[in-house]
PDB file of C-alpha atoms in Angstrom:
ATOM      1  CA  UNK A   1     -12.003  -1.830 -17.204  1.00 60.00           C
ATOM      2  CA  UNK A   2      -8.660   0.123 -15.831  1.00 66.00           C
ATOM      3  CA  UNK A   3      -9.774   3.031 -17.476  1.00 85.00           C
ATOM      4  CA  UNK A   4     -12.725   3.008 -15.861  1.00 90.00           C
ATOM      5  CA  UNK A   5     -11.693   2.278 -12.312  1.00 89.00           C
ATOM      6  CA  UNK A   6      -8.761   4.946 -12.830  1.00 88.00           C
ATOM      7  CA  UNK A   7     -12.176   7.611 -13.965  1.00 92.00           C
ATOM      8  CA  UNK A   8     -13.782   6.585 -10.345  1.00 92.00           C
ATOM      9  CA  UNK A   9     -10.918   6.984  -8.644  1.00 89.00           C
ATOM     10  CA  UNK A  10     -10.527  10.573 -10.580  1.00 90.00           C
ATOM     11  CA  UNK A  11     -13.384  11.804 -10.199  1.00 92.00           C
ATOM     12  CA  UNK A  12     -13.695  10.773  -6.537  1.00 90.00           C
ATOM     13  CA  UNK A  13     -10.776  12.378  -5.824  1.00 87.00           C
ATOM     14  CA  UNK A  14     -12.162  15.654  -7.133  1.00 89.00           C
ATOM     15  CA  UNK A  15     -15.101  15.251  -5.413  1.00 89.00           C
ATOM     16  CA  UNK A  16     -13.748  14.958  -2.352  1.00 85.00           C
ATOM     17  CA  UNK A  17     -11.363  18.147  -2.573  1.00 81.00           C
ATOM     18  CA  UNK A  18     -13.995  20.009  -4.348  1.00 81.00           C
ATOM     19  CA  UNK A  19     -16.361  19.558  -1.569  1.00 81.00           C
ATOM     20  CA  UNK A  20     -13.591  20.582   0.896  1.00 75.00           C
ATOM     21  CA  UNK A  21     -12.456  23.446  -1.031  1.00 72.00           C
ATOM     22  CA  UNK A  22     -16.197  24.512  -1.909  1.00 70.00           C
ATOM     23  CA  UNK A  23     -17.481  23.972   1.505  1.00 70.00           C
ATOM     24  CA  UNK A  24     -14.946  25.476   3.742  1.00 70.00           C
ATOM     25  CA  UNK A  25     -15.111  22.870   6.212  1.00 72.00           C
ATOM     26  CA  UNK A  26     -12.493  25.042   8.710  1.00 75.00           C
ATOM     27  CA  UNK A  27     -14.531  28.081   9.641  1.00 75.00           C
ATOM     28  CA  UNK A  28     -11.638  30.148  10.668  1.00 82.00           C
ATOM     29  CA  UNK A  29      -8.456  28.730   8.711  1.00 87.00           C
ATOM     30  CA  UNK A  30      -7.494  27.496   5.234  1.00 87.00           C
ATOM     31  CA  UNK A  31      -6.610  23.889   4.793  1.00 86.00           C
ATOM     32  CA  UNK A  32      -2.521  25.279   4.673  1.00 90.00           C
ATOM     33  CA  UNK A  33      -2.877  26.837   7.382  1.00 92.00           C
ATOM     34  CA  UNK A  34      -4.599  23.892   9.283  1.00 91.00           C
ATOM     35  CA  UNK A  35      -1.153  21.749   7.825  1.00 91.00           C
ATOM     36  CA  UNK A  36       0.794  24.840   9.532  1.00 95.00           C
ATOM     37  CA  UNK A  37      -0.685  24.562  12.006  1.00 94.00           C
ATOM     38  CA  UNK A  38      -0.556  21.114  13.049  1.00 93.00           C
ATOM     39  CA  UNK A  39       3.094  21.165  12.374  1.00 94.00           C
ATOM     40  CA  UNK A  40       3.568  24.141  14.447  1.00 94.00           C
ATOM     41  CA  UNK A  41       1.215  22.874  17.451  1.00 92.00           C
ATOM     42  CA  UNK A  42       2.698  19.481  17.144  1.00 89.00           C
ATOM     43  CA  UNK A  43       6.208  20.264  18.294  1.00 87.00           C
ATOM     44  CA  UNK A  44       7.236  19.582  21.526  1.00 82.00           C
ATOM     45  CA  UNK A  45       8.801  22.579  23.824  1.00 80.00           C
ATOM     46  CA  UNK A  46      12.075  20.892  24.400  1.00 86.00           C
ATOM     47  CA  UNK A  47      12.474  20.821  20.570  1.00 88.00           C
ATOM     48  CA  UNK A  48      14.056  23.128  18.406  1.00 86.00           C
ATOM     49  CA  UNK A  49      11.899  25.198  16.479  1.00 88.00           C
ATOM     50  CA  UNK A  50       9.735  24.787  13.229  1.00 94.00           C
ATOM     51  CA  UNK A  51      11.742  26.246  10.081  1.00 93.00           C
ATOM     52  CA  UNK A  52      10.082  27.294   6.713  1.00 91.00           C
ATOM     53  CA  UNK A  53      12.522  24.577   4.971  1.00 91.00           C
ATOM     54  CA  UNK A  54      10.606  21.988   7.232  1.00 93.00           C
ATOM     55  CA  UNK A  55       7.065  23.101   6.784  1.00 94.00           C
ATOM     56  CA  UNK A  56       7.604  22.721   3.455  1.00 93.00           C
ATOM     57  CA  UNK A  57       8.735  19.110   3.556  1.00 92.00           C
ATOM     58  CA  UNK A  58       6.557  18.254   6.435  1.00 92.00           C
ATOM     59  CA  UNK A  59       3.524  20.047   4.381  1.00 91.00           C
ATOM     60  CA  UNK A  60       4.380  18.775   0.869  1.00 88.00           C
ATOM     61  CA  UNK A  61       3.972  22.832  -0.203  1.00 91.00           C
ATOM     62  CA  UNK A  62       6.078  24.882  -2.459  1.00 91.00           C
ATOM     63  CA  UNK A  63       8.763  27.161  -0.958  1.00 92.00           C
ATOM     64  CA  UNK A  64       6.834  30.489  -2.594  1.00 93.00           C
ATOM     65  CA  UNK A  65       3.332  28.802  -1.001  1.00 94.00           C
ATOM     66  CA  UNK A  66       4.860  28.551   2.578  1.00 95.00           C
ATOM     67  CA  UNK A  67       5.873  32.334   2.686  1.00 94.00           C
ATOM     68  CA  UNK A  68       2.755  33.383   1.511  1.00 95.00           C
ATOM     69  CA  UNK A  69       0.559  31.323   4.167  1.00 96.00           C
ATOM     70  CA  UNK A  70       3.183  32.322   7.056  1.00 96.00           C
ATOM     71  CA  UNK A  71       3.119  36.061   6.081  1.00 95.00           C
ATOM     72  CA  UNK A  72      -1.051  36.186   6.449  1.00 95.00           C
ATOM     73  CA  UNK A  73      -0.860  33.343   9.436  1.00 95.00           C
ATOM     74  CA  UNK A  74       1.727  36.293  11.118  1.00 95.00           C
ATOM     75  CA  UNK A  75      -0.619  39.149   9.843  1.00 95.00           C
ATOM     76  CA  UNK A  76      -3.351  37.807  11.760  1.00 94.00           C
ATOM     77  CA  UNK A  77      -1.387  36.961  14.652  1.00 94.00           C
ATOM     78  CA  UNK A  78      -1.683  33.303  14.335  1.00 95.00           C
ATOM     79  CA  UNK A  79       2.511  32.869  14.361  1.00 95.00           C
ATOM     80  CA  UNK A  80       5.720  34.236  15.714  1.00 93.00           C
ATOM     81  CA  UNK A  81       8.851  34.723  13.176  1.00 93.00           C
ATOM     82  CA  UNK A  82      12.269  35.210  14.775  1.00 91.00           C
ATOM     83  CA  UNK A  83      15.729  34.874  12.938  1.00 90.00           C
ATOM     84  CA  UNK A  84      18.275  32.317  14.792  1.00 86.00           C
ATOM     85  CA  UNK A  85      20.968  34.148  16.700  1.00 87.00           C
ATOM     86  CA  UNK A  86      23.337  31.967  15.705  1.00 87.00           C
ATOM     87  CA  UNK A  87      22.758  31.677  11.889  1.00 86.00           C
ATOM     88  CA  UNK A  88      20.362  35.200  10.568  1.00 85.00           C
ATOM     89  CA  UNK A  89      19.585  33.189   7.460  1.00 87.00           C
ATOM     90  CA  UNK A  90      17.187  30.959   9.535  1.00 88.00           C
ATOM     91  CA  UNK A  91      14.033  32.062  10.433  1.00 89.00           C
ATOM     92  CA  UNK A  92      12.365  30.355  13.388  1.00 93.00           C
ATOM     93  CA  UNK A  93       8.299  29.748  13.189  1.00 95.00           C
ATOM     94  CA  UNK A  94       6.008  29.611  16.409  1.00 93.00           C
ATOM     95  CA  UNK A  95       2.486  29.266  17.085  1.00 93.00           C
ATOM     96  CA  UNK A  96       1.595  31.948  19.089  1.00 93.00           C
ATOM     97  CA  UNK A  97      -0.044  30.884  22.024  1.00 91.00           C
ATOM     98  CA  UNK A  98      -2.757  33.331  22.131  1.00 92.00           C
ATOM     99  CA  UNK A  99      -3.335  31.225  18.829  1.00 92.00           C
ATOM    100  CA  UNK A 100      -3.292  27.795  20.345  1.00 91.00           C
ATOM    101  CA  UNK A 101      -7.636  27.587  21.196  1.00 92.00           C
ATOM    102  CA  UNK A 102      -8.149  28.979  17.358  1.00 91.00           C
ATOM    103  CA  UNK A 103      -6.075  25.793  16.374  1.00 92.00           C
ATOM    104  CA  UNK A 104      -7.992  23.611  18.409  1.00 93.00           C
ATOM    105  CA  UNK A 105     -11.432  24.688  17.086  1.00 91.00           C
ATOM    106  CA  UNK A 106     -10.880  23.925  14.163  1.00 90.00           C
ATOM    107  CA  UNK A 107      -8.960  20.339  14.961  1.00 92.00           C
ATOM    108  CA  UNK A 108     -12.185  19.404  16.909  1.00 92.00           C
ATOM    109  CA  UNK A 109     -14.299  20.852  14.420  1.00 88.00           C
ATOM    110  CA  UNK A 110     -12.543  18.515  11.589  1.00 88.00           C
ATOM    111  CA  UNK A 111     -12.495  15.518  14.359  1.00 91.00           C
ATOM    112  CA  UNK A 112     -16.375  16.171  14.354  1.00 91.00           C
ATOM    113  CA  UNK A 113     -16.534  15.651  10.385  1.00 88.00           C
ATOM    114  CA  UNK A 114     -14.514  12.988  10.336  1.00 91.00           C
ATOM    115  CA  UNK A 115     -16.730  11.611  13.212  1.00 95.00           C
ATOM    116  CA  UNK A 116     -19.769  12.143  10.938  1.00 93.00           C
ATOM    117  CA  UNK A 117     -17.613   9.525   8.277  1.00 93.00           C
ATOM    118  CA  UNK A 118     -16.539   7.129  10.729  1.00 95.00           C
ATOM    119  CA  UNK A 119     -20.047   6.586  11.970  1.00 96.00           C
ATOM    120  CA  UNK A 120     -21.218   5.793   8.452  1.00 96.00           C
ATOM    121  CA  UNK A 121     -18.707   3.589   7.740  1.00 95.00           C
ATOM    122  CA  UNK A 122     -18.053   1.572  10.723  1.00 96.00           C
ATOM    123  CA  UNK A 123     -15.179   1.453  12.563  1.00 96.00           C
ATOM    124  CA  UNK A 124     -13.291  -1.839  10.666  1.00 97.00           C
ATOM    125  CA  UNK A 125     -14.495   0.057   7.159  1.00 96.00           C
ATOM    126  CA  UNK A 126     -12.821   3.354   8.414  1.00 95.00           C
ATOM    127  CA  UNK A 127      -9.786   1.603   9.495  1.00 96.00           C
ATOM    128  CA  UNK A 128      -9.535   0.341   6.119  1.00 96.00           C
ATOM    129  CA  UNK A 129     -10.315   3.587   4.073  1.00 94.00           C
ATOM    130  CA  UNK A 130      -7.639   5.002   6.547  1.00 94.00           C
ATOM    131  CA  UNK A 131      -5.230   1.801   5.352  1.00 95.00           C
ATOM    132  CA  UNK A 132      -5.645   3.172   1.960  1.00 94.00           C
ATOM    133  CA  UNK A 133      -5.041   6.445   1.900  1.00 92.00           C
ATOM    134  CA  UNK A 134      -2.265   6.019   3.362  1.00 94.00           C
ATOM    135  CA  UNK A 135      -0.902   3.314   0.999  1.00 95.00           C
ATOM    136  CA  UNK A 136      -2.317   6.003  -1.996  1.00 92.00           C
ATOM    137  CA  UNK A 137      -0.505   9.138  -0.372  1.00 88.00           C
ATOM    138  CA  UNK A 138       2.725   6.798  -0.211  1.00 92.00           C
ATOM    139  CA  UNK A 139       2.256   5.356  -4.358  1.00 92.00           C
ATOM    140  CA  UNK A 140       1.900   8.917  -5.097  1.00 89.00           C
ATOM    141  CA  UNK A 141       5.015   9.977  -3.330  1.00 87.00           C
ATOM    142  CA  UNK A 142       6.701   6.836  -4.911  1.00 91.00           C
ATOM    143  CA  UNK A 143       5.595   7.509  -8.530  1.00 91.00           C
ATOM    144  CA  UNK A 144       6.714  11.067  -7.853  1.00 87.00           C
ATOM    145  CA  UNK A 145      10.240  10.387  -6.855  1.00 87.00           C
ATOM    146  CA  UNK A 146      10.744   8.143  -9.607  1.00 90.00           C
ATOM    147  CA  UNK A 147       9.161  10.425 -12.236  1.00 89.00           C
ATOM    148  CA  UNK A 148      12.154  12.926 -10.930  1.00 87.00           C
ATOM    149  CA  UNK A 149      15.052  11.057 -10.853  1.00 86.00           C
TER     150      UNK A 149
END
């Protein structure tokens, strides 16, 4: 019986990324540079600036991922780069705000889809589905760190 349920869960996991990979649910950006994004568009003015070290913790992406996204993001004029004055090592990351109403097509646009799956599962079923994801995301992070230590 745990075998199966663990099968579900695999394969409904795979289902669900497939169809987002497959179906390119963000028109105009990739699904790393939507989690750029956010991060970017999240931070507040009177906070320092977004470094490639924290997109990559914030984002859960590798290092080598993170420079590849932010060198096509600043190829297409979607970001800013600028080295710190103080310390040339650092490399400060912007969203440029030309950028800003690209962003926020394609947050509304994914608001609209998940929309679409809160109105077929109710609100007290989508607050639950949300429950567990989150609990998921944070047993994967768990089992992670302990299968690294």
């Amino acid at each position: 019986m745990m075998d199966e349920t663990r099968e579900d869960l695999l394969r409904a996991w795979m289902a669900m990324g497939a169809y987002i990979r497959g179906n390119r649910l963000l028109p105009d950006l990739s699904m790393n540079e939507m989690l750029v994004c956010n991060v970017l568009a999240d931070r507040a003015p009177d906070q320092p600036p977004v470094t490639a070290t924290e997109l990559c913790q914030r984002t859960q992406l590798l290092k080598s991922q993170i420079n590849r996204i932010l060198t096509s993001m600043e190829d297409r004029g979607l970001i800013q780069r600028t080295r710190s004055p103080e310390d040339r090592r650092v490399v400060y990351i912007r969203l440029r705000e030309e950028a800003l109403p690209r962003y926020q097509r394609e947050h509304a646009h994914v608001l609209t889809v998940l929309e679409a799956v809160r109105s077929a599962l109710g609100e007290e079923d989508t607050r639950q589905l949300t429950a567990l994801i989150q609990r998921a995301t944070a047993a994967v992070t768990q089992y992670e760190q302990q299968r690294r230590s």
